């Protein structure tokens, strides 16, 4: 084959590109990522970073999250999903529903269960009662608490008690639960929705995790156990190059952080959620295409779980079936579960993931050399940074500088038009809360 396709150097490839440009400057083809990193038109083997720790260990799990205030209909939706090859479910344990009613006839030892809560002790007590009733050994339970005391404090603008007390309540749960059930889920996707760039999303998530490790060390807890019990969620959007690279980069960052703490097991439990910024508020059926692209990015980036939001935002039988069918298509028709780490060896993704990881790691060291992450967000500097980038993104969408097909380009004539983007407000807070976009239609 080498005689038919002789080896060409990067310089020869670049010369060929310049020749084809017919006078147009090569530099015109260089783009920029959200964080200002160069996106080159040509990558070769010399651009590989030789990264370690960026790969998933197994094929991804299809996860669906359920919400609402009526237990029986929700239980029916859960059982339908589990019967349709969903292997992981998420429930909101803050809505006043009886957990036992939601999990009626659900075999907890054959699925992964994730509970969104701000009261870890109560949620774990309720869950343990159900497990004991089903006579399941605790070590056979897989999943996590979808609980992030730091992220929740930033979102609402105040701590429930004190920083230490809020973190301690979560960290101390690790003493009674196996490592297969996580105790903290760092929700990086909330930073994305508040406007953070890819790099800042990873930075704030990693800084949050470092705070948990620091506090666990102060409490004298087993860092290997605590690290194994921390899961991460990030957002994937329709920019598949950045989304794939972001997923790959975070595994490298988490491995680096654990190495700094002397933690032996570098396992990273990484889930991806489809981005609220990419879900069109009009012509909702087109979101099926967008979520397909986002799910592809999450899988190619090596995420352990993929959570696709329903295209129309509804938690009903039709919308949930359409969402999970996208994952089934990617698994059974695209065969994406047959290849682990499909982006491995792609020069573009390995290079950009390495550049992104380097940028985030440098920024993390600057935060730690300064006041630290908790002080920065209590002063409102983290929130202001995200709000500034969110306003830039909103301006680009409203002026059509940032293309949103079907919304600001080729919008359907009979659909409402996006006229403005407002922001959520928190009236009572001890420090600035996160603001999230509200799309105004007319």
Coordinates of C-alpha atoms in Angstrom, one line a residue:
X1 CA 0.0 0.0 0.0
X2 CA 2.9 2.4 0.7
X3 CA 4.0 2.1 -2.9
X4 CA 0.5 3.2 -4.0
X5 CA 0.1 5.8 -1.4
X6 CA 3.6 7.2 -0.5
X7 CA 4.1 8.9 2.8
X8 CA 3.7 12.7 2.8
X9 CA 5.0 15.1 5.4
X10 CA 2.8 17.7 7.1
X11 CA 4.6 20.4 5.1
X12 CA 3.7 18.6 1.8
X13 CA 0.1 18.4 2.9
X14 CA 0.1 22.1 3.8
X15 CA 1.6 23.0 0.4
X16 CA -1.1 21.0 -1.3
X17 CA -3.8 22.8 0.6
X18 CA -2.2 26.2 -0.3
X19 CA -2.1 25.1 -3.9
X20 CA -5.8 24.3 -3.9
X21 CA -6.7 27.6 -2.2
X22 CA -5.5 29.4 -5.4
X23 CA -4.2 32.5 -3.6
X24 CA -6.5 32.6 -0.6
X25 CA -4.4 32.8 2.6
X26 CA -4.0 29.6 4.5
X27 CA -4.7 31.5 7.7
X28 CA -8.3 32.1 6.6
X29 CA -9.0 28.4 7.2
X30 CA -8.0 28.6 10.9
X31 CA -11.0 28.8 13.2
X32 CA -11.3 29.4 16.9
X33 CA -13.0 27.3 19.6
X34 CA -15.2 28.8 22.4
X35 CA -12.0 29.2 24.5
X36 CA -9.9 30.7 21.8
X37 CA -8.0 27.6 20.8
X38 CA -7.0 27.3 17.2
X39 CA -9.0 24.9 15.0
X40 CA -6.6 24.0 12.1
X41 CA -7.8 22.8 8.7
X42 CA -5.1 20.1 8.7
X43 CA -3.9 17.7 11.4
X44 CA -1.3 14.9 11.2
X45 CA 0.2 12.3 13.5
X46 CA 2.6 14.9 14.8
X47 CA -0.3 16.7 16.4
X48 CA -1.2 13.7 18.7
X49 CA -0.8 14.5 22.4
X50 CA -0.2 11.0 23.7
X51 CA -2.9 11.5 26.3
X52 CA -3.6 9.0 29.0
X53 CA -6.8 8.3 30.9
X54 CA -9.2 9.7 28.2
X55 CA -10.9 6.4 27.3
X56 CA -14.2 4.9 28.5
X57 CA -14.0 1.3 29.9
X58 CA -17.2 -0.1 28.3
X59 CA -20.1 0.7 26.0
X60 CA -22.4 3.4 27.1
X61 CA -25.6 3.0 29.1
X62 CA -28.9 4.4 27.8
X63 CA -30.3 6.5 30.6
X64 CA -33.6 8.3 30.9
X65 CA -34.6 10.8 33.6
X66 CA -38.2 11.1 34.8
X67 CA -40.0 13.9 36.5
X68 CA -43.5 14.9 37.6
X69 CA -45.8 14.7 40.6
X70 CA -48.1 11.7 39.8
X71 CA -46.5 8.5 41.0
X72 CA -48.6 5.9 39.1
X73 CA -48.1 7.4 35.6
X74 CA -44.4 7.9 36.3
X75 CA -44.0 4.3 37.4
X76 CA -45.7 3.2 34.2
X77 CA -43.3 5.3 32.1
X78 CA -40.3 3.9 34.1
X79 CA -41.4 0.3 33.6
X80 CA -42.0 0.9 29.9
X81 CA -38.5 2.4 29.5
X82 CA -36.9 -0.5 31.3
X83 CA -38.7 -2.9 29.1
X84 CA -37.4 -1.1 26.1
X85 CA -33.7 -1.6 26.9
X86 CA -33.1 1.5 29.1
X87 CA -30.5 0.4 31.6
X88 CA -30.2 3.5 33.8
X89 CA -32.9 5.8 35.2
X90 CA -32.9 9.1 37.0
X91 CA -35.6 10.3 39.4
X92 CA -36.2 13.7 41.1
X93 CA -36.5 12.9 44.8
X94 CA -37.4 16.5 45.6
X95 CA -40.9 16.5 44.2
X96 CA -42.6 14.9 47.2
X97 CA -43.3 11.6 45.5
X98 CA -43.0 8.3 47.5
X99 CA -39.9 6.7 46.2
X100 CA -41.3 3.2 46.8
X101 CA -44.3 4.0 44.6
X102 CA -42.0 5.3 41.8
X103 CA -39.9 2.1 42.0
X104 CA -42.7 -0.4 42.2
X105 CA -41.8 -3.6 40.4
X106 CA -38.4 -2.2 39.5
X107 CA -35.5 -4.6 40.0
X108 CA -32.9 -2.4 41.5
X109 CA -30.0 -4.9 41.2
X110 CA -30.2 -5.0 37.4
X111 CA -30.2 -1.3 36.6
X112 CA -28.4 1.9 37.6
X113 CA -30.5 4.3 39.7
X114 CA -29.8 8.0 40.1
X115 CA -31.6 10.1 42.6
X116 CA -31.7 13.9 42.4
X117 CA -31.8 15.2 45.9
X118 CA -30.8 18.0 48.2
X119 CA -31.4 15.8 51.3
X120 CA -28.9 13.0 50.9
X121 CA -29.6 11.4 54.3
X122 CA -33.4 11.1 53.7
X123 CA -33.1 9.9 50.2
X124 CA -30.5 7.2 51.1
X125 CA -32.7 6.1 54.0
X126 CA -35.7 5.7 51.8
X127 CA -33.7 3.9 49.2
X128 CA -32.1 1.5 51.8
X129 CA -35.6 0.6 53.0
X130 CA -36.7 -0.4 49.5
X131 CA -33.4 -2.4 49.0
X132 CA -33.9 -4.3 52.2
X133 CA -37.5 -5.1 51.3
X134 CA -36.3 -6.5 48.0
X135 CA -33.6 -8.4 49.9
X136 CA -30.9 -7.2 47.7
X137 CA -27.3 -7.0 49.0
X138 CA -26.2 -3.4 49.1
X139 CA -23.1 -4.2 47.0
X140 CA -25.3 -5.1 44.1
X141 CA -26.8 -1.6 43.9
X142 CA -25.4 0.7 41.1
X143 CA -26.0 4.3 40.5
X144 CA -25.6 7.6 42.4
X145 CA -27.1 10.5 44.2
X146 CA -27.6 13.3 41.8
X147 CA -26.4 15.7 44.5
X148 CA -23.9 18.4 44.2
X149 CA -23.8 20.7 47.3
X150 CA -21.4 23.2 45.7
X151 CA -23.2 23.4 42.4
X152 CA -26.6 23.7 44.0
X153 CA -25.3 26.6 46.3
X154 CA -24.0 28.4 43.2
X155 CA -27.3 27.9 41.4
X156 CA -29.6 29.1 44.2
X157 CA -27.2 31.8 45.7
X158 CA -26.9 30.4 49.2
X159 CA -25.7 27.4 51.2
X160 CA -28.3 25.3 53.0
X161 CA -26.2 25.4 56.2
X162 CA -22.5 26.2 55.8
X163 CA -20.0 25.0 53.1
X164 CA -18.5 22.4 55.4
X165 CA -21.8 21.1 56.7
X166 CA -23.3 20.8 53.3
X167 CA -20.3 18.9 51.9
X168 CA -20.0 16.8 55.1
X169 CA -23.6 15.5 54.8
X170 CA -22.8 14.1 51.3
X171 CA -19.2 12.9 52.0
X172 CA -20.1 11.0 55.2
X173 CA -22.7 8.9 53.2
X174 CA -19.7 7.1 51.7
X175 CA -19.2 5.2 54.9
X176 CA -22.3 3.1 54.5
X177 CA -22.6 2.7 50.7
X178 CA -20.5 0.6 48.3
X179 CA -18.3 2.3 45.7
X180 CA -20.7 1.2 43.0
X181 CA -23.2 3.8 44.3
X182 CA -21.9 7.3 43.9
X183 CA -22.4 9.9 46.6
X184 CA -21.9 13.1 44.7
X185 CA -22.6 14.1 41.1
X186 CA -20.8 17.2 39.9
X187 CA -23.3 18.8 37.5
X188 CA -21.0 20.6 35.0
X189 CA -24.0 20.9 32.7
X190 CA -25.5 23.6 34.9
X191 CA -22.4 25.8 34.2
X192 CA -22.8 25.2 30.5
X193 CA -26.5 26.2 30.6
X194 CA -25.5 29.4 32.6
X195 CA -23.2 30.3 29.6
X196 CA -19.8 28.7 30.4
X197 CA -17.5 27.9 27.5
X198 CA -16.4 24.3 27.1
X199 CA -13.2 25.0 29.0
X200 CA -14.9 26.9 31.8
X201 CA -17.5 24.1 32.2
X202 CA -14.7 21.6 32.7
X203 CA -12.7 24.1 34.9
X204 CA -15.6 24.8 37.3
X205 CA -16.5 21.1 37.5
X206 CA -12.9 20.0 38.2
X207 CA -12.6 22.8 40.8
X208 CA -15.8 21.6 42.5
X209 CA -14.5 18.1 42.7
X210 CA -11.2 19.3 44.1
X211 CA -13.1 21.0 46.9
X212 CA -14.8 17.7 47.8
X213 CA -11.5 15.9 47.8
X214 CA -10.0 18.6 50.0
X215 CA -12.8 18.4 52.5
X216 CA -12.7 14.6 52.5
X217 CA -9.0 14.8 53.3
X218 CA -9.7 17.2 56.2
X219 CA -12.3 14.7 57.6
X220 CA -9.8 11.8 57.3
X221 CA -11.9 9.9 54.8
X222 CA -10.6 7.3 52.4
X223 CA -9.8 9.4 49.3
X224 CA -9.9 6.3 47.0
X225 CA -13.5 5.6 48.2
X226 CA -14.5 9.2 47.9
X227 CA -13.1 9.6 44.4
X228 CA -14.8 6.4 43.3
X229 CA -18.1 7.9 44.5
X230 CA -17.9 11.2 42.6
X231 CA -19.7 11.2 39.2
X232 CA -19.7 13.9 36.6
X233 CA -22.3 15.2 34.1
X234 CA -21.4 17.5 31.3
X235 CA -23.4 19.0 28.4
X236 CA -23.0 18.1 24.7
X237 CA -24.3 20.5 22.1
X238 CA -24.5 20.5 18.3
X239 CA -20.8 21.5 17.9
X240 CA -19.6 17.9 17.7
X241 CA -15.9 18.8 17.4
X242 CA -15.9 20.7 20.7
X243 CA -18.3 18.2 22.4
X244 CA -16.2 15.2 21.6
X245 CA -13.0 16.9 22.6
X246 CA -14.5 18.1 25.8
X247 CA -15.6 14.6 26.9
X248 CA -12.1 13.3 26.1
X249 CA -10.3 16.1 27.8
X250 CA -12.2 15.8 31.1
X251 CA -11.1 12.2 31.6
X252 CA -7.5 13.3 31.3
X253 CA -8.1 16.2 33.8
X254 CA -9.7 13.9 36.4
X255 CA -6.9 11.4 36.1
X256 CA -4.4 14.2 36.6
X257 CA -6.2 15.5 39.7
X258 CA -6.5 12.0 41.2
X259 CA -2.8 11.5 40.6
X260 CA -2.0 14.7 42.5
X261 CA -3.9 13.3 45.5
X262 CA -2.3 9.9 45.3
X263 CA -5.5 8.1 44.4
X264 CA -4.8 4.8 42.7
X265 CA -8.1 4.1 40.9
X266 CA -8.4 6.7 38.1
X267 CA -11.9 5.6 37.1
X268 CA -14.1 8.5 35.8
X269 CA -17.9 8.1 35.8
X270 CA -18.9 10.5 33.1
X271 CA -22.4 11.1 31.8
X272 CA -23.5 13.5 29.1
X273 CA -26.7 15.5 28.8
X274 CA -28.1 17.2 25.7
X275 CA -27.7 20.9 25.9
X276 CA -30.6 23.3 26.6
X277 CA -28.8 25.9 24.4
X278 CA -29.2 23.6 21.4
X279 CA -32.9 22.6 21.9
X280 CA -34.9 24.9 19.5
X281 CA -37.9 26.6 21.2
X282 CA -39.8 26.4 17.9
X283 CA -40.5 23.7 15.3
X284 CA -39.8 21.2 18.1
X285 CA -39.7 18.1 15.9
X286 CA -36.4 19.3 14.5
X287 CA -34.9 18.7 17.9
X288 CA -34.9 15.0 17.1
X289 CA -32.1 15.7 14.6
X290 CA -30.2 17.9 17.1
X291 CA -30.4 15.4 19.9
X292 CA -29.1 12.7 17.5
X293 CA -26.1 14.8 16.7
X294 CA -25.5 15.5 20.4
X295 CA -25.8 11.9 21.4
X296 CA -23.4 10.9 18.7
X297 CA -20.8 13.3 20.2
X298 CA -21.3 12.0 23.7
X299 CA -20.8 8.4 22.5
X300 CA -17.8 9.2 20.3
X301 CA -16.3 11.2 23.2
X302 CA -16.5 8.1 25.4
X303 CA -19.2 8.9 27.9
X304 CA -20.5 6.2 30.2
X305 CA -24.1 7.3 30.1
X306 CA -26.1 9.4 27.6
X307 CA -29.2 11.3 28.7
X308 CA -31.3 12.7 25.8
X309 CA -33.9 15.3 26.7
X310 CA -37.3 14.8 25.0
X311 CA -37.5 16.8 21.9
X312 CA -40.5 18.8 23.1
X313 CA -39.6 18.9 26.8
X314 CA -42.5 16.6 27.8
X315 CA -42.2 13.6 30.2
X316 CA -44.8 11.4 28.5
X317 CA -44.9 8.1 26.7
X318 CA -44.4 9.4 23.2
X319 CA -41.7 11.9 23.9
X320 CA -39.7 9.5 26.1
X321 CA -39.9 6.7 23.5
X322 CA -38.7 9.0 20.7
X323 CA -35.7 10.1 22.9
X324 CA -34.6 6.6 23.8
X325 CA -35.1 5.4 20.2
X326 CA -32.3 7.7 19.1
X327 CA -29.9 5.8 21.3
X328 CA -31.3 2.5 20.0
X329 CA -30.6 3.6 16.4
X330 CA -27.1 4.6 17.3
X331 CA -26.6 1.2 19.0
X332 CA -28.4 -1.2 16.7
X333 CA -28.2 0.5 13.3
X334 CA -25.0 2.6 13.5
X335 CA -23.3 -0.1 15.7
X336 CA -21.6 2.5 17.8
X337 CA -21.4 0.1 20.7
X338 CA -19.1 -2.2 18.7
X339 CA -16.2 0.2 18.9
X340 CA -14.8 1.5 22.1
X341 CA -13.4 5.0 21.9
X342 CA -14.1 5.7 18.3
X343 CA -12.4 9.1 18.4
X344 CA -9.1 7.5 19.4
X345 CA -6.4 8.1 16.9
X346 CA -8.3 11.0 15.3
X347 CA -5.6 13.7 15.2
X348 CA -8.1 16.6 15.4
X349 CA -9.8 15.3 18.6
X350 CA -6.7 14.1 20.4
X351 CA -5.0 17.4 19.7
X352 CA -7.9 19.6 20.7
X353 CA -8.6 17.5 23.8
X354 CA -5.0 17.9 24.8
X355 CA -5.0 21.7 24.3
X356 CA -8.3 22.0 26.2
X357 CA -6.9 19.9 29.1
X358 CA -3.7 22.0 29.3
X359 CA -5.7 25.2 29.3
X360 CA -8.1 24.0 32.1
X361 CA -5.3 22.6 34.2
X362 CA -3.4 25.9 34.0
X363 CA -6.5 27.9 35.0
X364 CA -7.2 25.5 37.9
X365 CA -3.7 26.1 39.3
X366 CA -4.3 29.9 39.1
X367 CA -7.5 29.5 41.0
X368 CA -5.8 27.5 43.7
X369 CA -2.9 29.9 43.9
X370 CA -5.4 32.7 44.5
X371 CA -8.4 32.8 46.8
X372 CA -9.8 29.4 45.8
X373 CA -12.9 28.3 44.0
X374 CA -15.4 28.7 46.9
X375 CA -14.3 32.3 47.6
X376 CA -14.5 33.2 43.9
X377 CA -18.1 32.1 43.5
X378 CA -19.2 33.6 46.9
X379 CA -17.8 36.9 45.6
X380 CA -19.8 36.4 42.4
X381 CA -16.8 36.3 40.0
X382 CA -17.6 32.9 38.6
X383 CA -21.2 33.8 38.0
X384 CA -20.3 37.1 36.3
X385 CA -17.9 35.3 34.0
X386 CA -20.6 32.8 32.9
X387 CA -23.2 35.6 32.5
X388 CA -20.8 37.6 30.3
X389 CA -20.2 34.6 27.9
X390 CA -23.9 33.8 28.0
X391 CA -24.8 37.3 26.9
X392 CA -22.3 37.1 24.0
X393 CA -23.9 33.8 22.9
X394 CA -27.4 35.3 23.2
X395 CA -26.4 38.4 21.2
X396 CA -24.9 36.2 18.5
X397 CA -28.1 34.1 18.3
X398 CA -30.4 37.1 18.1
X399 CA -28.3 38.8 15.4
X400 CA -28.0 35.4 13.5
X401 CA -24.1 35.6 13.8
X402 CA -24.5 32.2 15.4
X403 CA -26.6 30.0 13.1
X404 CA -29.5 28.2 14.7
X405 CA -31.1 26.3 11.8
X406 CA -34.9 26.6 12.0
X407 CA -34.8 29.4 14.6
X408 CA -32.7 32.3 13.1
X409 CA -32.2 30.7 9.7
X410 CA -34.8 29.2 7.5
X411 CA -37.4 29.5 10.2
X412 CA -40.8 28.0 9.3
X413 CA -43.3 30.7 8.3
X414 CA -46.1 29.4 10.5
X415 CA -43.9 29.1 13.6
X416 CA -43.4 31.7 16.3
X417 CA -40.2 33.8 16.1
X418 CA -37.5 34.1 18.7
X419 CA -37.5 37.8 19.6
X420 CA -35.4 38.0 22.8
X421 CA -33.5 36.0 25.4
X422 CA -34.1 36.9 29.1
X423 CA -32.5 35.4 32.2
X424 CA -33.8 33.8 35.3
X425 CA -33.6 35.8 38.5
X426 CA -33.2 34.9 42.2
X427 CA -34.7 37.4 44.6
X428 CA -33.3 36.2 47.9
X429 CA -29.6 35.0 48.0
X430 CA -26.5 35.5 50.0
X431 CA -24.3 35.8 46.9
X432 CA -25.1 36.1 43.1
X433 CA -27.0 33.0 41.8
X434 CA -26.7 31.5 38.4
X435 CA -28.8 32.9 35.6
X436 CA -30.3 30.6 32.9
X437 CA -31.7 31.6 29.5
X438 CA -35.4 32.0 28.8
X439 CA -36.3 32.1 25.1
X440 CA -39.0 34.7 24.3
X441 CA -41.2 34.0 21.4
X442 CA -43.8 36.1 19.6

